[in-house]
Amino acid sequence: MPDPRRRAAIFLDRDGTLIRDANYPSDPAGVAAIPGVAEALHQLQAMGFALVVVSNQSGVGRGFITEAQAAAVDAQFREVFSHAGIAFDGVYYCPHSPDAGCDCRKPLPGLLLRAQEDLDLSLADSFLIGDKVEDGQAAQAVGAVGMLVTADPERVRAGLASGLVVFEKLLQAVLAVRGIAKAPRATAIREP
Ligand SMILES: [Mg+2]
Ligand SMILES: [Zn+2]
């Protein structure tokens, strides 16, 4: 059920959704916002959503990049979007390798649950936008709406097969969020 006392969030994957996917990013100089993303985030911010980044960074746990490198990329990431007028309400990372057995690597919803506690969010009124099916599955695990933004045919197919809404551009997802958030019985269409 929607809970008017709690804020709804837009959970956002980072790599491949907000910035160019650099594959185990280690170099802050490689951080580049995807065109149109800042404008889309402005609109979501104006709609009153909390903006919460949830990102798998297994390069740390796999030993491909250091924690210091990950922190430098994170700092540059925040800087780029801060310059564009975007203030994230939270930025959460899973640094673990896939075999570590953690509860926060997407598709598991640990990062979303941590944010829910920290920011007092209503997950049933929240959305997650990512570029891989695992992103959407993390949303589904907590009853949020999962949306993919991708043009990759494999990912489109996997997303649709998992019951996710798929778009080519983030701005299209924002339009859909606007429509769903306004619907009076929105929860009815959030059932898997
Ligand atoms: Mg991604
Ligand atoms: Zn983890």
PDB file of C-alpha atoms and ligand atoms in Angstrom:
ATOM      1  CA  MET A   1       0.000   0.000   0.000  1.00  0.00           C
ATOM      2  CA  PRO A   2       1.198   3.522  -0.666  1.00  0.00           C
ATOM      3  CA  ASP A   3       2.357   5.187   2.522  1.00  0.00           C
ATOM      4  CA  PRO A   4       1.980   8.982   2.328  1.00  0.00           C
ATOM      5  CA  ARG A   5       4.150   9.475   5.417  1.00  0.00           C
ATOM      6  CA  ARG A   6       7.149   8.003   3.665  1.00  0.00           C
ATOM      7  CA  ARG A   7       9.057   9.282   0.689  1.00  0.00           C
ATOM      8  CA  ALA A   8       9.226   7.366  -2.556  1.00  0.00           C
ATOM      9  CA  ALA A   9      12.580   6.837  -4.212  1.00  0.00           C
ATOM     10  CA  ILE A  10      13.981   6.400  -7.631  1.00  0.00           C
ATOM     11  CA  PHE A  11      16.765   3.873  -7.229  1.00  0.00           C
ATOM     12  CA  LEU A  12      19.316   4.292  -9.965  1.00  0.00           C
ATOM     13  CA  ASP A  13      21.971   1.939 -11.199  1.00  0.00           C
ATOM     14  CA  ARG A  14      25.182   3.874 -11.860  1.00  0.00           C
ATOM     15  CA  ASP A  15      27.358   2.276 -14.543  1.00  0.00           C
ATOM     16  CA  GLY A  16      25.632   2.059 -17.911  1.00  0.00           C
ATOM     17  CA  THR A  17      22.588   3.930 -16.590  1.00  0.00           C
ATOM     18  CA  LEU A  18      23.903   7.313 -15.354  1.00  0.00           C
ATOM     19  CA  ILE A  19      27.500   7.199 -16.569  1.00  0.00           C
ATOM     20  CA  ARG A  20      29.223   5.360 -19.378  1.00  0.00           C
ATOM     21  CA  ASP A  21      29.926   1.763 -18.386  1.00  0.00           C
ATOM     22  CA  ALA A  22      33.708   1.531 -18.011  1.00  0.00           C
ATOM     23  CA  ASN A  23      33.763  -2.116 -16.802  1.00  0.00           C
ATOM     24  CA  TYR A  24      35.323  -2.169 -13.297  1.00  0.00           C
ATOM     25  CA  PRO A  25      35.874   1.590 -13.355  1.00  0.00           C
ATOM     26  CA  SER A  26      39.133   2.634 -11.634  1.00  0.00           C
ATOM     27  CA  ASP A  27      39.907   6.011 -13.208  1.00  0.00           C
ATOM     28  CA  PRO A  28      37.962   9.140 -12.194  1.00  0.00           C
ATOM     29  CA  ALA A  29      38.968  10.714 -15.516  1.00  0.00           C
ATOM     30  CA  GLY A  30      36.792   8.126 -17.264  1.00  0.00           C
ATOM     31  CA  VAL A  31      33.582   9.236 -15.529  1.00  0.00           C
ATOM     32  CA  ALA A  32      31.229  10.637 -18.165  1.00  0.00           C
ATOM     33  CA  ALA A  33      27.517  11.268 -17.765  1.00  0.00           C
ATOM     34  CA  ILE A  34      25.321   9.671 -20.409  1.00  0.00           C
ATOM     35  CA  PRO A  35      23.676  12.414 -22.527  1.00  0.00           C
ATOM     36  CA  GLY A  36      20.185  13.371 -21.348  1.00  0.00           C
ATOM     37  CA  VAL A  37      20.606  11.799 -17.920  1.00  0.00           C
ATOM     38  CA  ALA A  38      21.010  15.026 -15.928  1.00  0.00           C
ATOM     39  CA  GLU A  39      17.837  16.406 -17.498  1.00  0.00           C
ATOM     40  CA  ALA A  40      15.942  13.238 -16.600  1.00  0.00           C
ATOM     41  CA  LEU A  41      17.197  13.357 -13.009  1.00  0.00           C
ATOM     42  CA  HIS A  42      16.147  17.001 -12.744  1.00  0.00           C
ATOM     43  CA  GLN A  43      12.612  15.990 -13.624  1.00  0.00           C
ATOM     44  CA  LEU A  44      12.563  13.150 -11.077  1.00  0.00           C
ATOM     45  CA  GLN A  45      13.971  15.471  -8.408  1.00  0.00           C
ATOM     46  CA  ALA A  46      11.275  18.049  -9.190  1.00  0.00           C
ATOM     47  CA  MET A  47       8.615  15.350  -8.791  1.00  0.00           C
ATOM     48  CA  GLY A  48       9.758  14.942  -5.171  1.00  0.00           C
ATOM     49  CA  PHE A  49      11.434  11.567  -5.408  1.00  0.00           C
ATOM     50  CA  ALA A  50      14.506  10.735  -3.377  1.00  0.00           C
ATOM     51  CA  LEU A  51      17.315   9.867  -5.791  1.00  0.00           C
ATOM     52  CA  VAL A  52      19.277   6.867  -4.546  1.00  0.00           C
ATOM     53  CA  VAL A  53      22.147   5.244  -6.424  1.00  0.00           C
ATOM     54  CA  VAL A  54      22.583   1.484  -5.931  1.00  0.00           C
ATOM     55  CA  SER A  55      25.615   0.035  -7.672  1.00  0.00           C
ATOM     56  CA  ASN A  56      27.482  -3.276  -7.781  1.00  0.00           C
ATOM     57  CA  GLN A  57      31.232  -2.645  -7.693  1.00  0.00           C
ATOM     58  CA  SER A  58      32.570  -6.185  -7.545  1.00  0.00           C
ATOM     59  CA  GLY A  59      35.854  -4.987  -9.063  1.00  0.00           C
ATOM     60  CA  VAL A  60      36.826  -4.218  -5.450  1.00  0.00           C
ATOM     61  CA  GLY A  61      36.001  -7.671  -4.114  1.00  0.00           C
ATOM     62  CA  ARG A  62      37.582  -9.360  -7.122  1.00  0.00           C
ATOM     63  CA  GLY A  63      40.800  -7.411  -6.536  1.00  0.00           C
ATOM     64  CA  PHE A  64      40.638  -5.678  -9.923  1.00  0.00           C
ATOM     65  CA  ILE A  65      40.470  -2.202  -8.387  1.00  0.00           C
ATOM     66  CA  THR A  66      41.382  -0.803  -4.958  1.00  0.00           C
ATOM     67  CA  GLU A  67      38.976   0.750  -2.500  1.00  0.00           C
ATOM     68  CA  ALA A  68      40.808   4.050  -3.021  1.00  0.00           C
ATOM     69  CA  GLN A  69      40.209   3.850  -6.777  1.00  0.00           C
ATOM     70  CA  ALA A  70      36.534   3.083  -6.233  1.00  0.00           C
ATOM     71  CA  ALA A  71      36.296   6.046  -3.843  1.00  0.00           C
ATOM     72  CA  ALA A  72      37.959   8.356  -6.386  1.00  0.00           C
ATOM     73  CA  VAL A  73      35.504   7.293  -9.099  1.00  0.00           C
ATOM     74  CA  ASP A  74      32.627   7.810  -6.658  1.00  0.00           C
ATOM     75  CA  ALA A  75      33.850  11.309  -5.766  1.00  0.00           C
ATOM     76  CA  GLN A  76      34.131  12.281  -9.433  1.00  0.00           C
ATOM     77  CA  PHE A  77      30.705  10.766 -10.143  1.00  0.00           C
ATOM     78  CA  ARG A  78      29.089  12.908  -7.413  1.00  0.00           C
ATOM     79  CA  GLU A  79      31.030  15.958  -8.590  1.00  0.00           C
ATOM     80  CA  VAL A  80      29.843  15.608 -12.198  1.00  0.00           C
ATOM     81  CA  PHE A  81      26.196  15.417 -11.154  1.00  0.00           C
ATOM     82  CA  SER A  82      26.514  18.055  -8.452  1.00  0.00           C
ATOM     83  CA  HIS A  83      27.726  20.435 -11.173  1.00  0.00           C
ATOM     84  CA  ALA A  84      24.589  19.567 -13.114  1.00  0.00           C
ATOM     85  CA  GLY A  85      22.430  20.458 -10.087  1.00  0.00           C
ATOM     86  CA  ILE A  86      21.658  16.919  -8.986  1.00  0.00           C
ATOM     87  CA  ALA A  87      21.862  16.054  -5.282  1.00  0.00           C
ATOM     88  CA  PHE A  88      21.635  12.336  -4.605  1.00  0.00           C
ATOM     89  CA  ASP A  89      19.889  11.461  -1.354  1.00  0.00           C
ATOM     90  CA  GLY A  90      22.051   8.377  -1.015  1.00  0.00           C
ATOM     91  CA  VAL A  91      24.746   6.481  -2.889  1.00  0.00           C
ATOM     92  CA  TYR A  92      25.177   2.824  -1.980  1.00  0.00           C
ATOM     93  CA  TYR A  93      27.718   0.348  -3.290  1.00  0.00           C
ATOM     94  CA  CYS A  94      28.165  -3.400  -3.033  1.00  0.00           C
ATOM     95  CA  PRO A  95      31.948  -3.945  -3.199  1.00  0.00           C
ATOM     96  CA  HIS A  96      31.738  -7.721  -2.822  1.00  0.00           C
ATOM     97  CA  SER A  97      32.674 -10.377  -5.328  1.00  0.00           C
ATOM     98  CA  PRO A  98      29.829 -12.592  -6.579  1.00  0.00           C
ATOM     99  CA  ASP A  99      31.036 -15.593  -4.530  1.00  0.00           C
ATOM    100  CA  ALA A 100      31.252 -13.652  -1.253  1.00  0.00           C
ATOM    101  CA  GLY A 101      27.684 -14.560  -0.312  1.00  0.00           C
ATOM    102  CA  CYS A 102      26.718 -10.999   0.599  1.00  0.00           C
ATOM    103  CA  ASP A 103      23.123  -9.804   0.711  1.00  0.00           C
ATOM    104  CA  CYS A 104      23.702  -6.554  -1.154  1.00  0.00           C
ATOM    105  CA  ARG A 105      24.861  -7.565  -4.637  1.00  0.00           C
ATOM    106  CA  LYS A 106      21.982  -7.008  -7.058  1.00  0.00           C
ATOM    107  CA  PRO A 107      19.774  -8.925  -7.891  1.00  0.00           C
ATOM    108  CA  LEU A 108      19.594  -9.162  -4.078  1.00  0.00           C
ATOM    109  CA  PRO A 109      17.934  -6.100  -2.534  1.00  0.00           C
ATOM    110  CA  GLY A 110      20.323  -5.367   0.375  1.00  0.00           C
ATOM    111  CA  LEU A 111      21.310  -1.914  -0.873  1.00  0.00           C
ATOM    112  CA  LEU A 112      17.658  -0.925  -1.328  1.00  0.00           C
ATOM    113  CA  LEU A 113      16.788  -2.137   2.156  1.00  0.00           C
ATOM    114  CA  ARG A 114      19.695  -0.228   3.681  1.00  0.00           C
ATOM    115  CA  ALA A 115      18.522   2.948   1.927  1.00  0.00           C
ATOM    116  CA  GLN A 116      14.960   2.301   3.059  1.00  0.00           C
ATOM    117  CA  GLU A 117      16.117   2.282   6.679  1.00  0.00           C
ATOM    118  CA  ASP A 118      18.433   5.278   6.347  1.00  0.00           C
ATOM    119  CA  LEU A 119      15.978   7.474   4.441  1.00  0.00           C
ATOM    120  CA  ASP A 120      12.615   6.126   5.665  1.00  0.00           C
ATOM    121  CA  LEU A 121      11.431   5.257   2.158  1.00  0.00           C
ATOM    122  CA  SER A 122       8.240   3.621   0.968  1.00  0.00           C
ATOM    123  CA  LEU A 123       9.537   0.837  -1.272  1.00  0.00           C
ATOM    124  CA  ALA A 124       6.057   0.057  -2.648  1.00  0.00           C
ATOM    125  CA  ASP A 125       5.960   3.556  -4.131  1.00  0.00           C
ATOM    126  CA  SER A 126       9.509   3.421  -5.417  1.00  0.00           C
ATOM    127  CA  PHE A 127      11.099   2.607  -8.755  1.00  0.00           C
ATOM    128  CA  LEU A 128      14.445   1.272  -9.835  1.00  0.00           C
ATOM    129  CA  ILE A 129      15.967   2.164 -13.175  1.00  0.00           C
ATOM    130  CA  GLY A 130      18.907   0.128 -14.413  1.00  0.00           C
ATOM    131  CA  ASP A 131      20.429  -1.368 -17.521  1.00  0.00           C
ATOM    132  CA  LYS A 132      20.547  -5.052 -16.570  1.00  0.00           C
ATOM    133  CA  VAL A 133      17.905  -7.569 -15.590  1.00  0.00           C
ATOM    134  CA  GLU A 134      19.593  -7.980 -12.170  1.00  0.00           C
ATOM    135  CA  ASP A 135      18.792  -4.338 -11.430  1.00  0.00           C
ATOM    136  CA  GLY A 136      15.113  -4.880 -12.099  1.00  0.00           C
ATOM    137  CA  GLN A 137      15.056  -8.079 -10.071  1.00  0.00           C
ATOM    138  CA  ALA A 138      16.366  -6.217  -7.016  1.00  0.00           C
ATOM    139  CA  ALA A 139      13.387  -3.880  -7.373  1.00  0.00           C
ATOM    140  CA  GLN A 140      10.934  -6.742  -7.749  1.00  0.00           C
ATOM    141  CA  ALA A 141      12.349  -8.385  -4.601  1.00  0.00           C
ATOM    142  CA  VAL A 142      11.087  -5.457  -2.506  1.00  0.00           C
ATOM    143  CA  GLY A 143       7.858  -4.698  -4.387  1.00  0.00           C
ATOM    144  CA  ALA A 144       9.183  -1.674  -6.263  1.00  0.00           C
ATOM    145  CA  VAL A 145       8.729  -1.141  -9.999  1.00  0.00           C
ATOM    146  CA  GLY A 146      11.742  -2.255 -12.039  1.00  0.00           C
ATOM    147  CA  MET A 147      12.560  -0.482 -15.278  1.00  0.00           C
ATOM    148  CA  LEU A 148      15.371  -1.121 -17.720  1.00  0.00           C
ATOM    149  CA  VAL A 149      16.912   1.451 -20.016  1.00  0.00           C
ATOM    150  CA  THR A 150      18.829  -0.410 -22.693  1.00  0.00           C
ATOM    151  CA  ALA A 151      18.988  -0.911 -26.450  1.00  0.00           C
ATOM    152  CA  ASP A 152      20.844  -4.220 -26.158  1.00  0.00           C
ATOM    153  CA  PRO A 153      18.553  -6.874 -27.682  1.00  0.00           C
ATOM    154  CA  GLU A 154      19.658  -9.583 -25.217  1.00  0.00           C
ATOM    155  CA  ARG A 155      18.929  -7.360 -22.233  1.00  0.00           C
ATOM    156  CA  VAL A 156      15.628  -6.208 -23.700  1.00  0.00           C
ATOM    157  CA  ARG A 157      14.577  -9.837 -24.097  1.00  0.00           C
ATOM    158  CA  ALA A 158      15.717 -10.804 -20.594  1.00  0.00           C
ATOM    159  CA  GLY A 159      14.019  -7.762 -19.096  1.00  0.00           C
ATOM    160  CA  LEU A 160      10.696  -8.397 -20.779  1.00  0.00           C
ATOM    161  CA  ALA A 161      10.866 -12.080 -19.828  1.00  0.00           C
ATOM    162  CA  SER A 162      11.297 -11.018 -16.188  1.00  0.00           C
ATOM    163  CA  GLY A 163       8.305  -8.697 -16.265  1.00  0.00           C
ATOM    164  CA  LEU A 164      10.293  -5.473 -16.375  1.00  0.00           C
ATOM    165  CA  VAL A 165       9.359  -2.351 -18.299  1.00  0.00           C
ATOM    166  CA  VAL A 166      12.007  -1.613 -20.914  1.00  0.00           C
ATOM    167  CA  PHE A 167      12.899   1.723 -22.506  1.00  0.00           C
ATOM    168  CA  GLU A 168      15.625   2.965 -24.796  1.00  0.00           C
ATOM    169  CA  LYS A 169      16.198   6.315 -23.061  1.00  0.00           C
ATOM    170  CA  LEU A 170      16.063   7.407 -19.441  1.00  0.00           C
ATOM    171  CA  LEU A 171      13.734  10.287 -20.326  1.00  0.00           C
ATOM    172  CA  GLN A 172      11.169   7.748 -21.557  1.00  0.00           C
ATOM    173  CA  ALA A 173      11.356   5.960 -18.208  1.00  0.00           C
ATOM    174  CA  VAL A 174      10.763   9.294 -16.477  1.00  0.00           C
ATOM    175  CA  LEU A 175       7.567   9.784 -18.476  1.00  0.00           C
ATOM    176  CA  ALA A 176       6.387   6.339 -17.392  1.00  0.00           C
ATOM    177  CA  VAL A 177       7.249   7.043 -13.752  1.00  0.00           C
ATOM    178  CA  ARG A 178       5.196  10.217 -14.002  1.00  0.00           C
ATOM    179  CA  GLY A 179       2.201   8.269 -15.315  1.00  0.00           C
ATOM    180  CA  ILE A 180       2.429   5.420 -12.813  1.00  0.00           C
ATOM    181  CA  ALA A 181       3.042   7.693  -9.817  1.00  0.00           C
ATOM    182  CA  LYS A 182      -0.099   9.648 -10.685  1.00  0.00           C
ATOM    183  CA  ALA A 183      -2.335   6.584 -11.085  1.00  0.00           C
ATOM    184  CA  PRO A 184      -4.754   6.356  -8.143  1.00  0.00           C
ATOM    185  CA  ARG A 185      -4.429   2.589  -7.678  1.00  0.00           C
ATOM    186  CA  ALA A 186      -0.850   2.297  -8.805  1.00  0.00           C
ATOM    187  CA  THR A 187      -0.107  -0.589  -6.453  1.00  0.00           C
ATOM    188  CA  ALA A 188      -2.459  -2.821  -8.410  1.00  0.00           C
ATOM    189  CA  ILE A 189      -0.125  -2.864 -11.398  1.00  0.00           C
ATOM    190  CA  ARG A 190       2.955  -3.368  -9.256  1.00  0.00           C
ATOM    191  CA  GLU A 191       2.204  -7.002  -8.545  1.00  0.00           C
ATOM    192  CA  PRO A 192       4.712  -9.289 -10.270  1.00  0.00           C
TER     193      PRO A 192
HETATM  194 MG    MG B   1      24.712  -1.050 -14.985  1.00  0.00          MG
HETATM  195 ZN    ZN B   2      27.512  -6.945  -1.360  1.00  0.00          ZN
END
